[in-house]
Structure formats: structure tokens, C-alpha cells
Amino acid sequence: MFSDHVPIYRQIGDRIRADIVTGTLGADQQVMSTNQYAAFYGINPATAAKAFQELIDEGLLYKRRGVGMFVSPEAQAKLLGERRAQFFTEHVAPMIAEAKALGISLDEVADQVRAAAAEPTKKDPS
């Protein structure tokens, strides 16, 4: 269920972030309470609470006193913006630097990207 390489609270937060990005959790949708989450996954409620507090601090969740926690209306847009920026920093910038080092023009890179995007998506044979 949970990896030993990353703290559990971090994995919980990442799972909720992914659900927000994909739309599985929508704006103003209620999420499980920390106690429900802890019981469902068999973890310490304090671990779940730490994950939820981190998401609240990031502005992705908000509390309604006596009701529970909900996805912030701007959460998906915020996460998508962060992930787009991360994509360009981690993938595009190094690719451009490598292309320049190899003497590949940016036009050629763009042509290759367009060609790859036009190809049908390969399905996993399993």
C-alpha cells in the first residue's frame, strides 16, 4: 500500500493532490476526515492529520468548522500551474540544453515533438 521510501503523510498528500489534478476530487468536494482516512488505510490518525494540515497550509483544502474538510475551489488550477512549471523546469529545459550541446536546432526539436505527438498512443501489451 505505502512505500517505505517516502513518509506516509507525504504519500497521502501526493495521492490527494493527484486526485485533485485528475478531477477525482472536485472543487468544494468533501474529503474523508483524518479519522476515516486513518481507519480506512490502517494508519495512525496523527499521520493522516499531518498530511491534511500540509494540504490546508498549501491552500488545497479548507476546513468548515463542525462539518469537515473540502477541496479549495482554486486547488486544481494551482496544482496544474505548479506541475506545468515543474514539467518545463525538469524536462523541457534540460532537453533544450542537450539539443544545443548536440547542435540540434530548436526547430528540429519542435518538429520531433510534433511528430511524436501525432503518433497514436501505444498501449501496454499486458
PDB file of C-alpha atoms in Angstrom:
ATOM      1  CA  MET A   1       0.000   0.000   0.000  1.00  0.00           C
ATOM      2  CA  PHE A   2       2.521   2.599   1.134  1.00  0.00           C
ATOM      3  CA  SER A   3       6.159   2.768   0.092  1.00  0.00           C
ATOM      4  CA  ASP A   4       8.882   2.568   2.710  1.00  0.00           C
ATOM      5  CA  HIS A   5      10.955   5.163   0.824  1.00  0.00           C
ATOM      6  CA  VAL A   6       8.700   8.178   1.384  1.00  0.00           C
ATOM      7  CA  PRO A   7       6.989   9.237   4.626  1.00  0.00           C
ATOM      8  CA  ILE A   8       3.368   8.035   4.750  1.00  0.00           C
ATOM      9  CA  TYR A   9       1.978  11.513   5.341  1.00  0.00           C
ATOM     10  CA  ARG A  10       3.749  12.662   2.179  1.00  0.00           C
ATOM     11  CA  GLN A  11       2.290   9.751   0.188  1.00  0.00           C
ATOM     12  CA  ILE A  12      -1.200  10.584   1.466  1.00  0.00           C
ATOM     13  CA  GLY A  13      -0.763  14.213   0.415  1.00  0.00           C
ATOM     14  CA  ASP A  14       0.546  13.184  -3.002  1.00  0.00           C
ATOM     15  CA  ARG A  15      -2.415  10.843  -3.513  1.00  0.00           C
ATOM     16  CA  ILE A  16      -4.894  13.597  -2.660  1.00  0.00           C
ATOM     17  CA  ARG A  17      -3.022  16.063  -4.894  1.00  0.00           C
ATOM     18  CA  ALA A  18      -3.206  13.565  -7.766  1.00  0.00           C
ATOM     19  CA  ASP A  19      -6.953  13.117  -7.182  1.00  0.00           C
ATOM     20  CA  ILE A  20      -7.396  16.894  -7.332  1.00  0.00           C
ATOM     21  CA  VAL A  21      -5.352  17.209 -10.535  1.00  0.00           C
ATOM     22  CA  THR A  22      -7.323  14.461 -12.295  1.00  0.00           C
ATOM     23  CA  GLY A  23     -10.660  15.798 -11.078  1.00  0.00           C
ATOM     24  CA  THR A  24     -11.443  12.739  -8.977  1.00  0.00           C
ATOM     25  CA  LEU A  25     -11.774  15.261  -6.140  1.00  0.00           C
ATOM     26  CA  GLY A  26     -13.500  18.405  -7.329  1.00  0.00           C
ATOM     27  CA  ALA A  27     -13.777  21.934  -6.021  1.00  0.00           C
ATOM     28  CA  ASP A  28     -15.677  22.193  -2.742  1.00  0.00           C
ATOM     29  CA  GLN A  29     -15.959  18.400  -2.530  1.00  0.00           C
ATOM     30  CA  GLN A  30     -15.684  16.985   0.974  1.00  0.00           C
ATOM     31  CA  VAL A  31     -12.769  14.649   1.671  1.00  0.00           C
ATOM     32  CA  MET A  32     -12.615  11.892   4.264  1.00  0.00           C
ATOM     33  CA  SER A  33     -11.844  13.037   7.779  1.00  0.00           C
ATOM     34  CA  THR A  34      -8.439  12.272   9.233  1.00  0.00           C
ATOM     35  CA  ASN A  35     -10.003   9.568  11.435  1.00  0.00           C
ATOM     36  CA  GLN A  36     -11.836   7.998   8.482  1.00  0.00           C
ATOM     37  CA  TYR A  37      -8.666   8.104   6.409  1.00  0.00           C
ATOM     38  CA  ALA A  38      -6.630   6.563   9.222  1.00  0.00           C
ATOM     39  CA  ALA A  39      -9.179   3.785   9.786  1.00  0.00           C
ATOM     40  CA  PHE A  40      -9.545   3.037   6.069  1.00  0.00           C
ATOM     41  CA  TYR A  41      -5.786   2.754   5.494  1.00  0.00           C
ATOM     42  CA  GLY A  42      -4.877   1.369   8.916  1.00  0.00           C
ATOM     43  CA  ILE A  43      -2.544   4.202   9.859  1.00  0.00           C
ATOM     44  CA  ASN A  44      -2.101   6.474  12.846  1.00  0.00           C
ATOM     45  CA  PRO A  45      -4.608   9.376  12.818  1.00  0.00           C
ATOM     46  CA  ALA A  46      -1.739  11.777  13.575  1.00  0.00           C
ATOM     47  CA  THR A  47      -0.077  10.729  10.308  1.00  0.00           C
ATOM     48  CA  ALA A  48      -3.244  11.459   8.353  1.00  0.00           C
ATOM     49  CA  ALA A  49      -3.678  14.742  10.231  1.00  0.00           C
ATOM     50  CA  LYS A  50      -0.147  15.804   9.272  1.00  0.00           C
ATOM     51  CA  ALA A  51      -0.917  15.180   5.595  1.00  0.00           C
ATOM     52  CA  PHE A  52      -4.184  17.083   5.761  1.00  0.00           C
ATOM     53  CA  GLN A  53      -2.583  20.005   7.597  1.00  0.00           C
ATOM     54  CA  GLU A  54       0.068  20.233   4.889  1.00  0.00           C
ATOM     55  CA  LEU A  55      -2.675  20.372   2.235  1.00  0.00           C
ATOM     56  CA  ILE A  56      -4.503  23.061   4.208  1.00  0.00           C
ATOM     57  CA  ASP A  57      -1.268  25.063   4.550  1.00  0.00           C
ATOM     58  CA  GLU A  58      -0.801  24.845   0.771  1.00  0.00           C
ATOM     59  CA  GLY A  59      -4.324  26.173   0.217  1.00  0.00           C
ATOM     60  CA  LEU A  60      -5.546  22.948  -1.393  1.00  0.00           C
ATOM     61  CA  LEU A  61      -8.030  22.034   1.348  1.00  0.00           C
ATOM     62  CA  TYR A  62     -10.065  24.134   3.732  1.00  0.00           C
ATOM     63  CA  LYS A  63     -11.987  23.354   6.916  1.00  0.00           C
ATOM     64  CA  ARG A  64     -15.616  24.018   7.650  1.00  0.00           C
ATOM     65  CA  ARG A  65     -15.936  24.005  11.398  1.00  0.00           C
ATOM     66  CA  GLY A  66     -18.030  21.082  12.582  1.00  0.00           C
ATOM     67  CA  VAL A  67     -18.530  19.789   9.028  1.00  0.00           C
ATOM     68  CA  GLY A  68     -15.159  18.623   7.708  1.00  0.00           C
ATOM     69  CA  MET A  69     -12.526  19.352   5.097  1.00  0.00           C
ATOM     70  CA  PHE A  70     -13.136  20.287   1.497  1.00  0.00           C
ATOM     71  CA  VAL A  71     -11.152  20.834  -1.690  1.00  0.00           C
ATOM     72  CA  SER A  72     -10.424  24.513  -2.277  1.00  0.00           C
ATOM     73  CA  PRO A  73     -12.065  25.944  -5.403  1.00  0.00           C
ATOM     74  CA  GLU A  74      -8.667  27.015  -6.777  1.00  0.00           C
ATOM     75  CA  ALA A  75      -6.825  23.798  -5.838  1.00  0.00           C
ATOM     76  CA  GLN A  76      -6.835  22.149  -9.274  1.00  0.00           C
ATOM     77  CA  ALA A  77      -5.700  25.290 -11.104  1.00  0.00           C
ATOM     78  CA  LYS A  78      -2.962  25.856  -8.520  1.00  0.00           C
ATOM     79  CA  LEU A  79      -1.653  22.287  -8.809  1.00  0.00           C
ATOM     80  CA  LEU A  80      -1.816  22.303 -12.600  1.00  0.00           C
ATOM     81  CA  GLY A  81       0.153  25.557 -12.690  1.00  0.00           C
ATOM     82  CA  GLU A  82       2.787  24.147 -10.346  1.00  0.00           C
ATOM     83  CA  ARG A  83       3.076  20.911 -12.310  1.00  0.00           C
ATOM     84  CA  ARG A  84       3.327  22.726 -15.633  1.00  0.00           C
ATOM     85  CA  ALA A  85       6.153  24.871 -14.300  1.00  0.00           C
ATOM     86  CA  GLN A  86       7.846  21.763 -12.896  1.00  0.00           C
ATOM     87  CA  PHE A  87       7.471  19.994 -16.258  1.00  0.00           C
ATOM     88  CA  PHE A  88       9.269  22.784 -18.098  1.00  0.00           C
ATOM     89  CA  THR A  89      11.995  23.034 -15.471  1.00  0.00           C
ATOM     90  CA  GLU A  90      12.638  19.295 -15.164  1.00  0.00           C
ATOM     91  CA  HIS A  91      12.034  18.109 -18.723  1.00  0.00           C
ATOM     92  CA  VAL A  92      11.981  20.841 -21.352  1.00  0.00           C
ATOM     93  CA  ALA A  93      14.884  23.000 -20.153  1.00  0.00           C
ATOM     94  CA  PRO A  94      17.313  20.035 -19.899  1.00  0.00           C
ATOM     95  CA  MET A  95      16.150  18.759 -23.307  1.00  0.00           C
ATOM     96  CA  ILE A  96      16.843  22.141 -24.886  1.00  0.00           C
ATOM     97  CA  ALA A  97      20.243  22.354 -23.216  1.00  0.00           C
ATOM     98  CA  GLU A  98      21.144  18.884 -24.517  1.00  0.00           C
ATOM     99  CA  ALA A  99      19.887  19.744 -28.008  1.00  0.00           C
ATOM    100  CA  LYS A 100      22.034  22.874 -28.062  1.00  0.00           C
ATOM    101  CA  ALA A 101      25.050  20.886 -26.868  1.00  0.00           C
ATOM    102  CA  LEU A 102      24.489  18.407 -29.705  1.00  0.00           C
ATOM    103  CA  GLY A 103      23.990  21.136 -32.312  1.00  0.00           C
ATOM    104  CA  ILE A 104      20.311  20.307 -32.823  1.00  0.00           C
ATOM    105  CA  SER A 105      18.218  23.318 -33.763  1.00  0.00           C
ATOM    106  CA  LEU A 106      15.140  24.206 -31.769  1.00  0.00           C
ATOM    107  CA  ASP A 107      13.128  23.891 -34.993  1.00  0.00           C
ATOM    108  CA  GLU A 108      14.276  20.280 -35.324  1.00  0.00           C
ATOM    109  CA  VAL A 109      13.377  19.603 -31.703  1.00  0.00           C
ATOM    110  CA  ALA A 110       9.928  21.119 -32.266  1.00  0.00           C
ATOM    111  CA  ASP A 111       9.458  19.005 -35.422  1.00  0.00           C
ATOM    112  CA  GLN A 112      10.351  15.853 -33.488  1.00  0.00           C
ATOM    113  CA  VAL A 113       7.950  16.772 -30.667  1.00  0.00           C
ATOM    114  CA  ARG A 114       5.136  17.394 -33.164  1.00  0.00           C
ATOM    115  CA  ALA A 115       5.841  14.085 -34.920  1.00  0.00           C
ATOM    116  CA  ALA A 116       5.860  12.182 -31.641  1.00  0.00           C
ATOM    117  CA  ALA A 117       2.607  13.863 -30.566  1.00  0.00           C
ATOM    118  CA  ALA A 118       0.957  12.865 -33.846  1.00  0.00           C
ATOM    119  CA  GLU A 119       1.751   9.183 -33.350  1.00  0.00           C
ATOM    120  CA  PRO A 120      -1.035   7.037 -31.883  1.00  0.00           C
ATOM    121  CA  THR A 121      -0.648   6.286 -28.192  1.00  0.00           C
ATOM    122  CA  LYS A 122       0.998   2.923 -27.612  1.00  0.00           C
ATOM    123  CA  LYS A 123      -0.925   0.631 -25.306  1.00  0.00           C
ATOM    124  CA  ASP A 124       0.693  -1.551 -22.709  1.00  0.00           C
ATOM    125  CA  PRO A 125       0.625  -5.163 -24.000  1.00  0.00           C
ATOM    126  CA  SER A 126      -0.082  -6.562 -20.524  1.00  0.00           C
TER     127      SER A 126
END
